[in-house]
XYZ file of C-alpha atoms in Angstrom:
634
model
C 0.000 0.000 0.000
C 2.713 2.628 0.726
C 4.206 2.105 -2.762
C 0.851 2.836 -4.472
C 1.125 6.675 -4.554
C 4.689 6.495 -5.878
C 3.583 4.141 -8.666
C 0.628 6.376 -9.484
C 2.805 9.509 -9.603
C 5.364 7.756 -11.845
C 2.524 6.527 -14.069
C 1.140 10.055 -14.338
C 4.583 11.464 -15.180
C 5.069 8.785 -17.840
C 1.600 9.494 -19.243
C 2.250 13.249 -19.456
C 5.659 12.682 -21.092
C 4.104 10.287 -23.641
C 1.330 12.792 -24.426
C 3.857 15.629 -24.781
C 6.078 13.568 -27.096
C 3.025 12.535 -29.126
C 1.940 16.164 -29.464
C 5.446 17.180 -30.558
C 5.474 14.333 -33.097
C 2.059 15.430 -34.413
C 3.252 19.045 -34.728
C 6.407 18.021 -36.570
C 4.423 15.670 -38.817
C 1.913 18.443 -39.592
C 4.788 20.839 -40.387
C 6.346 18.262 -42.749
C 2.946 17.682 -44.423
C 2.438 21.450 -44.944
C 5.961 21.772 -46.403
C 5.258 18.850 -48.779
C 1.977 20.466 -49.803
C 3.517 23.906 -50.421
C 6.482 22.516 -52.424
C 4.189 20.239 -54.597
C 6.055 17.044 -53.708
C 2.794 15.085 -54.027
C 1.098 16.813 -56.959
C -2.212 14.977 -56.608
C -2.634 15.779 -52.905
C -1.538 19.424 -53.245
C -3.808 19.851 -56.266
C -6.801 18.570 -54.283
C -6.019 20.861 -51.330
C -5.245 23.889 -53.528
C -8.362 23.337 -55.638
C -10.587 22.898 -52.599
C -9.224 26.142 -51.061
C -9.733 28.044 -54.337
C -13.239 26.625 -54.793
C -14.177 27.552 -51.208
C -12.846 31.111 -51.569
C -14.534 31.618 -54.974
C -17.805 30.315 -53.514
C -17.442 32.733 -50.574
C -16.957 35.577 -53.048
C -20.197 34.602 -54.812
C -22.339 33.438 -51.845
C -22.609 34.122 -48.126
C -20.862 32.055 -45.444
C -24.126 30.471 -44.232
C -25.135 29.320 -47.703
C -21.655 27.940 -48.441
C -21.629 25.980 -45.167
C -25.135 24.678 -45.858
C -24.235 23.571 -49.422
C -21.061 21.836 -48.229
C -22.975 20.045 -45.455
C -25.650 18.916 -47.940
C -22.994 17.659 -50.364
C -21.229 15.707 -47.611
C -24.514 14.241 -46.323
C -25.628 13.228 -49.845
C -22.292 11.519 -50.457
C -22.313 9.612 -47.121
C -26.016 8.627 -47.387
C -25.600 7.397 -50.992
C -22.492 5.424 -50.028
C -24.328 3.865 -47.061
C -27.305 2.867 -49.269
C -24.948 1.475 -51.908
C -23.106 -0.644 -49.311
C -26.335 -1.912 -47.760
C -27.669 -2.919 -51.239
C -24.399 -4.729 -52.018
C -24.576 -6.578 -48.679
C -28.194 -7.595 -49.410
C -27.329 -8.811 -52.937
C -24.126 -10.603 -51.927
C -25.672 -11.772 -48.640
C -22.671 -10.646 -46.565
C -22.546 -9.084 -43.132
C -19.760 -6.477 -43.269
C -21.555 -4.105 -40.900
C -21.563 -0.331 -41.026
C -19.352 1.072 -43.847
C -18.094 3.945 -41.619
C -17.533 1.724 -38.583
C -13.777 2.359 -38.471
C -14.287 6.136 -38.591
C -17.062 5.959 -35.968
C -14.833 4.005 -33.590
C -12.038 6.548 -33.939
C -11.629 8.633 -30.786
C -11.752 12.304 -31.733
C -12.381 13.722 -28.254
C -9.882 16.224 -26.940
C -8.427 15.498 -23.514
C -8.436 18.068 -20.731
C -4.661 18.399 -20.919
C -4.776 19.165 -24.664
C -7.520 21.758 -24.131
C -5.493 23.285 -21.280
C -2.394 23.346 -23.483
C -4.180 25.009 -26.422
C -5.907 27.496 -24.104
C -2.553 28.364 -22.497
C -1.003 28.942 -25.930
C -3.992 31.040 -27.001
C -3.811 32.992 -23.732
C -0.125 33.734 -24.316
C -0.792 34.953 -27.870
C -3.790 37.054 -26.772
C -1.894 38.620 -23.867
C 1.130 39.398 -26.033
C -1.061 40.984 -28.745
C -2.980 43.029 -26.175
C 0.266 44.274 -24.588
C 1.691 45.156 -27.994
C -1.490 47.004 -29.020
C -1.519 48.878 -25.704
C 2.133 49.841 -26.205
C 1.424 51.083 -29.738
C -1.841 52.912 -29.091
C -0.671 54.545 -25.833
C 2.581 55.736 -27.503
C 5.110 54.050 -25.228
C 7.671 54.341 -28.044
C 7.000 57.205 -30.464
C 8.907 55.625 -33.371
C 7.049 52.298 -33.147
C 3.667 54.017 -32.889
C 4.513 56.193 -35.931
C 5.548 53.087 -37.874
C 2.279 51.424 -36.905
C 0.371 54.525 -38.016
C 2.155 54.472 -41.405
C 1.355 50.761 -41.795
C -2.311 51.368 -41.002
C -2.343 54.268 -43.487
C -0.952 51.962 -46.180
C -3.511 49.305 -45.240
C -6.284 51.838 -45.880
C -5.118 52.071 -49.485
C -4.828 48.267 -49.674
C -8.365 47.933 -48.291
C -9.627 50.473 -50.818
C -8.000 48.531 -53.693
C -8.682 44.951 -52.583
C -11.351 43.069 -50.652
C -10.547 40.734 -47.749
C -11.444 37.626 -49.765
C -9.314 38.775 -52.711
C -6.407 39.261 -50.327
C -6.997 35.728 -48.995
C -7.059 34.399 -52.587
C -3.809 36.201 -53.357
C -2.245 34.880 -50.140
C -3.306 31.268 -50.913
C -2.097 31.490 -54.525
C 1.226 33.034 -53.421
C 1.637 30.330 -50.735
C 1.217 27.554 -53.304
C 3.186 29.248 -56.162
C 6.062 31.320 -54.726
C 7.974 28.428 -53.047
C 7.916 26.364 -56.286
C 8.999 29.354 -58.390
C 11.853 30.114 -55.973
C 13.029 26.462 -56.060
C 13.040 26.384 -59.887
C 14.667 29.812 -60.461
C 16.739 30.134 -57.291
C 19.988 31.233 -58.981
C 18.396 33.986 -61.076
C 16.325 35.264 -58.137
C 19.374 35.331 -55.855
C 21.335 37.206 -58.569
C 18.626 39.841 -58.984
C 18.271 40.128 -55.222
C 22.046 40.665 -54.921
C 21.926 43.443 -57.550
C 19.068 45.085 -55.713
C 20.969 44.852 -52.431
C 24.126 46.376 -53.969
C 22.106 49.222 -55.483
C 20.394 49.846 -52.158
C 23.738 49.774 -50.329
C 25.209 52.266 -52.836
C 22.253 54.612 -52.431
C 22.535 54.301 -48.660
C 26.298 54.980 -48.807
C 25.756 58.136 -50.910
C 23.141 59.310 -48.474
C 25.511 58.602 -45.588
C 28.286 60.607 -47.259
C 25.926 63.536 -47.754
C 24.824 63.252 -44.151
C 28.475 63.152 -43.016
C 29.227 66.324 -44.981
C 26.217 68.030 -43.461
C 27.269 66.823 -40.026
C 30.772 68.227 -40.646
C 29.294 71.638 -41.414
C 27.085 71.376 -38.372
C 30.067 70.455 -36.205
C 32.020 73.491 -37.451
C 29.096 75.768 -36.701
C 28.587 74.075 -33.356
C 32.285 74.596 -32.534
C 31.988 78.299 -33.158
C 28.841 78.464 -31.064
C 30.443 76.403 -28.300
C 33.454 78.698 -28.189
C 31.129 81.652 -27.794
C 29.067 79.810 -25.200
C 32.268 78.766 -23.452
C 33.284 82.367 -22.965
C 29.778 83.219 -21.737
C 29.794 80.152 -19.474
C 33.149 81.143 -17.978
C 31.743 84.574 -17.126
C 28.582 82.987 -15.722
C 30.637 80.442 -13.727
C 32.662 83.221 -12.127
C 29.454 85.044 -11.191
C 27.887 81.860 -9.827
C 31.017 81.044 -7.801
C 30.862 84.500 -6.223
C 27.166 84.025 -5.484
C 27.788 80.523 -4.079
C 30.513 81.841 -1.775
C 28.231 84.616 -0.487
C 25.329 82.195 -0.063
C 27.601 79.729 1.743
C 28.535 82.452 4.215
C 24.826 83.190 4.713
C 24.138 79.475 5.169
C 26.909 79.186 7.777
C 25.430 82.159 9.678
C 21.993 80.558 9.519
C 23.430 77.228 10.677
C 24.994 78.953 13.672
C 21.649 80.569 14.414
C 19.960 77.162 14.079
C 22.487 75.609 16.474
C 21.843 78.376 19.004
C 18.090 77.863 18.709
C 18.578 74.104 19.090
C 20.616 74.665 22.251
C 17.895 76.955 23.629
C 15.267 74.347 22.755
C 17.360 71.648 24.466
C 17.635 73.786 27.621
C 13.907 74.496 27.612
C 13.240 70.822 26.963
C 15.401 69.862 29.971
C 13.523 72.394 32.136
C 10.265 71.021 30.801
C 11.327 67.464 31.680
C 12.321 68.522 35.217
C 9.007 70.318 35.697
C 7.234 67.326 34.263
C 9.030 64.967 36.677
C 8.139 67.202 39.620
C 4.523 67.337 38.559
C 4.448 63.575 38.001
C 5.875 63.001 41.501
C 3.267 65.345 42.991
C 0.528 63.615 41.021
C 1.787 60.210 42.189
C 1.753 61.413 45.811
C -1.773 62.761 45.416
C -2.800 59.511 43.771
C -1.338 57.493 46.643
C -3.152 59.699 49.174
C -6.374 59.314 47.221
C -5.889 55.558 47.016
C -5.309 55.361 50.782
C -8.392 57.501 51.397
C -10.449 55.361 49.050
C -9.205 52.199 50.767
C -10.120 53.635 54.182
C -13.537 54.682 52.907
C -14.098 51.235 51.416
C -13.113 49.672 54.758
C -15.469 52.016 56.601
C -18.207 51.177 54.123
C -17.635 47.467 54.710
C -17.775 48.025 58.487
C -20.960 50.062 58.067
C -22.503 47.322 55.967
C -21.561 44.788 58.632
C -23.074 47.026 61.333
C -26.196 47.503 59.247
C -26.501 43.760 58.816
C -26.094 43.334 62.557
C -28.685 46.081 63.161
C -31.144 44.370 60.853
C -30.572 41.067 62.631
C -30.966 42.751 66.044
C -34.109 44.534 64.864
C -35.523 41.246 63.670
C -34.778 39.607 67.021
C -36.182 42.654 68.880
C -39.332 42.625 66.760
C -39.791 38.912 67.434
C -39.163 39.391 71.162
C -41.427 42.451 71.268
C -44.212 40.459 69.646
C -43.814 37.717 72.248
C -43.542 40.235 75.093
C -46.503 42.195 73.812
C -48.557 39.037 74.036
C -47.421 38.523 77.652
C -47.734 42.232 78.497
C -51.281 42.344 77.202
C -52.227 39.579 79.553
C -50.428 41.315 82.473
C -51.802 44.759 81.528
C -55.334 43.443 81.503
C -54.755 42.193 85.036
C -52.922 45.298 86.325
C -55.035 47.976 84.605
C -57.848 47.616 87.071
C -55.419 47.633 90.039
C -53.627 50.770 88.770
C -56.880 52.641 88.290
C -57.917 52.093 91.866
C -54.430 52.828 93.197
C -54.305 56.103 91.244
C -57.647 57.174 92.572
C -56.564 56.376 96.139
C -53.260 58.238 95.622
C -55.071 61.280 94.287
C -57.355 61.339 97.302
C -54.451 60.938 99.735
C -52.443 63.640 97.936
C -55.385 66.005 98.067
C -55.747 65.361 101.784
C -52.055 65.969 102.371
C -52.164 69.215 100.393
C -55.114 70.432 102.424
C -53.398 69.582 105.690
C -50.236 71.392 104.567
C -52.167 74.469 103.538
C -54.037 74.515 106.870
C -50.752 74.258 108.761
C -49.240 77.019 106.660
C -52.187 79.306 107.247
C -52.168 78.632 111.005
C -48.439 79.359 111.147
C -48.842 82.498 109.036
C -51.578 84.000 111.233
C -49.275 84.662 114.268
C -46.668 86.719 112.389
C -49.405 88.654 110.654
C -50.802 89.725 113.973
C -47.330 90.659 115.158
C -46.840 92.709 112.015
C -50.157 94.422 112.537
C -49.148 95.287 116.059
C -45.847 96.633 114.782
C -47.618 98.344 111.802
C -45.327 96.878 109.120
C -47.999 95.629 106.618
C -51.578 96.733 105.863
C -54.579 94.739 106.988
C -56.275 94.791 103.639
C -53.754 92.406 102.068
C -54.165 89.942 104.896
C -57.942 90.015 104.596
C -57.734 89.347 100.859
C -55.292 86.509 101.379
C -57.457 85.010 104.130
C -60.469 85.281 101.872
C -58.568 83.511 99.038
C -57.339 80.803 101.390
C -60.843 80.247 102.686
C -62.133 79.989 99.111
C -59.406 77.489 98.200
C -60.152 75.566 101.389
C -63.807 75.422 100.473
C -62.948 74.234 96.945
C -60.643 71.580 98.336
C -63.262 70.452 100.808
C -65.789 70.208 97.973
C -63.276 68.166 95.958
C -62.669 65.976 99.034
C -66.389 65.386 99.396
C -66.687 64.557 95.672
C -63.692 62.177 95.825
C -65.038 60.573 98.999
C -68.385 60.095 97.330
C -66.657 58.570 94.292
C -64.572 56.381 96.598
C -67.703 55.253 98.397
C -69.394 54.528 95.067
C -66.337 52.523 93.949
C -66.290 50.682 97.252
C -69.960 49.864 96.885
C -69.312 48.683 93.316
C -66.363 46.597 94.495
C -68.523 45.157 97.271
C -71.135 44.298 94.687
C -68.544 42.693 92.453
C -67.061 40.860 95.406
C -70.497 39.658 96.364
C -71.128 38.507 92.811
C -67.777 36.727 92.828
C -68.623 35.131 96.155
C -71.897 34.029 94.731
C -70.209 32.625 91.673
C -67.599 31.016 93.860
C -70.216 29.514 96.084
C -72.063 28.256 93.044
C -68.829 26.894 91.651
C -67.989 25.274 94.992
C -71.428 23.761 95.179
C -71.195 22.465 91.617
C -67.660 21.341 92.259
C -68.656 19.547 95.438
C -71.471 17.850 93.616
C -69.155 16.938 90.790
C -66.512 15.790 93.246
C -69.069 13.755 95.041
C -69.994 12.151 91.738
C -66.424 11.674 90.539
C -64.518 11.902 93.754
C -61.537 9.624 93.291
C -61.083 9.695 89.475
C -61.390 13.417 88.966
C -59.147 14.204 91.931
C -56.337 12.121 90.516
C -56.796 13.507 87.018
C -56.833 17.090 88.247
C -53.756 16.463 90.375
C -51.950 14.940 87.415
C -52.994 17.836 85.161
C -51.861 20.333 87.783
C -48.574 18.488 88.191
C -48.160 18.522 84.403
C -48.959 22.230 84.096
C -46.719 23.345 86.997
C -43.400 22.682 85.151
C -44.793 24.454 82.070
C -45.627 27.429 84.253
C -42.147 27.427 85.804
C -40.589 27.201 82.319
C -42.764 30.061 81.091
C -41.718 32.211 84.059
C -38.047 31.396 83.490
C -38.370 32.172 79.754
C -40.093 35.436 80.625
C -37.247 36.435 82.974
C -34.615 35.403 80.376
C -36.394 37.363 77.634
C -36.634 40.421 79.870
C -32.908 40.222 80.492
C -32.284 39.820 76.741
C -34.526 42.799 76.057
C -32.558 44.919 78.496
C -29.264 43.726 76.985
C -30.545 44.399 73.468
C -31.693 47.857 74.447
C -28.286 48.612 75.957
C -26.532 47.197 72.855
C -28.872 49.236 70.614
C -27.997 52.414 72.461
C -24.280 51.572 72.209
C -24.604 50.798 68.484
C -26.536 54.022 67.916
C -23.713 55.889 69.592
C -21.181 54.040 67.417
C -23.328 54.799 64.362
C -23.354 58.494 65.190
C -19.579 58.392 65.689
C -19.132 56.586 62.367
C -21.395 59.056 60.593
C -19.359 61.907 62.015
C -16.122 60.203 60.943
C -17.535 59.507 57.464
C -18.582 63.134 57.105
C -15.049 64.220 58.091
C -13.534 61.730 55.632
C -15.856 62.845 52.818
C -14.982 66.463 53.537
C -11.256 65.611 53.416
C -11.789 63.602 50.237
C -13.696 66.464 48.605
C -10.875 68.800 49.599
C -8.313 66.393 48.091
C -10.433 66.152 44.927
C -10.591 69.944 44.677
C -6.828 70.092 45.115
C -6.458 67.413 42.444
C -8.652 69.382 40.053
C -6.617 72.503 40.693
C -3.396 70.590 40.102
C -4.854 69.114 36.906
C -5.858 72.565 35.677
C -2.369 73.864 36.458
C -0.885 70.864 34.654
C -3.115 71.500 31.636
C -2.112 75.146 31.579
C 1.572 74.226 31.878
C 1.248 71.592 29.155
C -0.610 74.011 26.880
C 2.058 76.650 27.410
C 4.824 74.127 26.793
C 3.055 72.749 23.705
C 2.647 76.296 22.344
C 6.312 77.012 23.000
C 7.337 73.714 21.386
C 5.095 74.449 18.379
C 6.608 77.907 18.024
C 10.130 76.467 18.245
C 9.243 73.742 15.745
C 7.796 76.332 13.371
C 10.987 78.380 13.689
C 13.031 75.229 13.062
C 10.860 74.310 10.075
C 11.271 77.778 8.606
C 15.019 77.611 9.151
C 15.162 74.115 7.669
C 13.129 75.264 4.674
C 15.461 78.212 4.167
C 18.498 75.939 4.504
C 16.878 73.467 2.120
C 16.195 76.247 -0.407
C 19.796 77.458 -0.149
C 21.027 73.869 -0.521
C 18.803 73.407 -3.563
C 20.120 76.620 -5.057
C 23.676 75.466 -4.387
C 22.890 72.046 -5.880
C 21.335 73.699 -8.938
C 24.400 75.877 -9.367
C 26.647 72.848 -8.982
C 24.536 70.941 -11.511
C 24.740 73.860 -13.941
C 28.488 73.946 -13.386
C 28.695 70.198 -14.029
C 26.562 70.543 -17.159
C 28.770 73.350 -18.419
C 31.869 71.273 -17.704
C 30.321 68.286 -19.467
C 29.316 70.480 -22.397
C 32.832 71.936 -22.545
C 34.319 68.418 -22.425
C 31.837 67.380 -25.120
C 32.925 70.331 -27.281
C 36.572 69.451 -26.668
C 35.920 65.876 -27.723
C 34.096 67.106 -30.828
C 36.982 69.444 -31.663
C 39.466 66.616 -31.150
C 37.352 64.348 -33.343
C 37.107 67.118 -35.935
C 40.883 67.591 -35.845
C 41.384 63.835 -36.108
C 38.958 63.803 -39.052
C 40.859 66.664 -40.691
C 44.132 64.809 -40.138
C 42.561 61.671 -41.547
C 41.266 63.600 -44.579
C 44.694 65.143 -45.101
C 46.318 61.742 -44.864
C 43.748 60.261 -47.267
C 44.178 63.194 -49.657
C 47.973 62.740 -49.561
C 47.564 59.001 -50.194
C 45.190 59.696 -53.075
C 47.608 62.235 -54.560
C 50.423 59.701 -54.392
C 48.193 57.102 -56.004
C 47.324 59.534 -58.813
C 51.008 60.215 -59.353
C 51.745 56.475 -59.466
C 48.894 55.871 -61.915
C 50.120 58.762 -64.073
C 53.621 57.246 -64.101
C 52.199 53.853 -65.023
C 50.170 55.444 -67.788
C 53.300 57.136 -69.164
C 55.292 53.899 -68.911
C 52.573 51.989 -70.733
C 52.657 54.593 -73.546
C 56.403 54.318 -73.810
C 56.147 50.509 -73.842
C 53.655 50.649 -76.659
C 55.930 53.023 -78.566
C 58.947 50.797 -78.058
C 56.943 47.733 -79.066
C 56.049 49.304 -82.382
C 59.663 50.216 -82.929
C 60.802 46.702 -81.943
C 58.396 45.265 -84.426
C 60.072 47.317 -87.119
C 63.659 47.287 -85.795
C 64.932 44.236 -83.785
C 67.800 46.201 -82.159
C 65.347 47.963 -79.903
C 64.260 44.705 -78.164
C 66.945 44.953 -75.569
C 65.953 48.517 -74.775
C 62.347 47.445 -74.558
C 63.183 44.661 -72.111
C 65.197 47.065 -69.927
C 62.421 49.628 -69.974
C 59.875 46.945 -69.012
C 62.019 46.028 -66.003
C 62.155 49.701 -65.025
C 58.408 50.004 -65.394
C 57.876 46.927 -63.206
C 60.100 48.476 -60.525
C 58.219 51.717 -60.779
C 54.905 49.874 -60.408
C 56.226 48.168 -57.325
């Protein structure tokens, strides 16, 4: 199993390589077939192909594309249907079973694989992308020369389109494809000869044009030299002026740089002061923050304690409410019993108090009478005041006596009522005793035991109830004392919380003041920093402008130097060209002299030959002269 993917991958690689080699073989085979067709190596096959192409193009010139396709399809269908009918008739006559006549062609696999489609689409994509890029380059004038050439070609194609139709151009292209290669193969030597003559003529014309262009360039160079010499003198003057300007501007730039350094030092000092102030403020802020944090922690602790106390208060209140409910039940029972007793005791106390007051007043009046008489005898006070006072005292005494009589009457009435109630109770008690005695007589032994047992059972419950009542009273007293203590603690805590909140508010106010001061200081520092930065920016811009001016001047100086060097090179080339022309002219003059000498020698030789033909004694002279002429030629 682990070897399966490796085998599959190798199989796929082998399959792709086989397909690629098959495609290459098909392409090469198709190229060879097209070459054979174009060079008429198989005349029958090329004639069929050429004739079919011509017939199709001529039919397209006469009819539309749809009609031509329809006629061709009908012709093919008529041929195949007639052939199928003919074969089926032959099979029926000969009684053979050969099957479908186009079985071999039907079984052929003509489907394109996905890889082939991908390959052809990739090729088509490459061609389309390249054509689109080229058209974009031409239409958007990336290269002016290429776009102008393309414009000229399109202009020529307008004339071609006006002269010829597209189908005629296709006909001409097909005819030239099938005729020009054969003509070139048959008349290759003559065509190459004529092409060579044309090339030589073109080269000669081009050489003449080049010579004319060189002469024009020579004139231009001479004129340019004169202009450059003039410009050189002007440039030298301008360079001197620019150097003076550059020196003055450099001095200004140095002064500005010094000023910038001074401003930077001032900014650094202010920045250091700002940092120190900032550190101080940060330390103060940290201290205030710590104090605030401690205060907040203390407040949170106090809040937690208050919440605990409140929880305890709620619990105590719940217990007190429960105990008060229980006590109220007991107190109601006791109050109902004691209310009647208190009423009678109050009435008795009032009567006794009234009696005591009357006795005291009587004693006071009796004691006050003796000194009054003594005063009268002495004549210290008037008698009228004493009479009025005695009259008032008598009136009050009468009122008190009346009240005493009324209270005594009420007391007697109450006593009579109590006697009546007591008598009623005695009657009820007697009745109860009589009924009880009768009942006891009836159920003497049983009821006595049961009542004793019930009383014995109820006695411990009564003792427990009394003990619980005493315990609850003690708890009530303790709770009341604890409530008072907690109320005092609550008041103390409220006072402490108010003090803490006041301190906290004061700290917060101080914090807000400090924050406002910090904001003001930061705003002032930011404004100062902005002003310094603006000054620095202005200085930097000025320095940058001066640097740009200096760079521009240096660039102009470099350009002038390069132009001067270019002019020097041109002058040197011109001088070298003049020297070369002089050398060539001297060589040509020497050649002319040599040719003239040869021409003279040849004339003399001809003269001596004629003489030698007439007179044989001149042969030796002729031979010597020929040797001299050969030496001269050398």
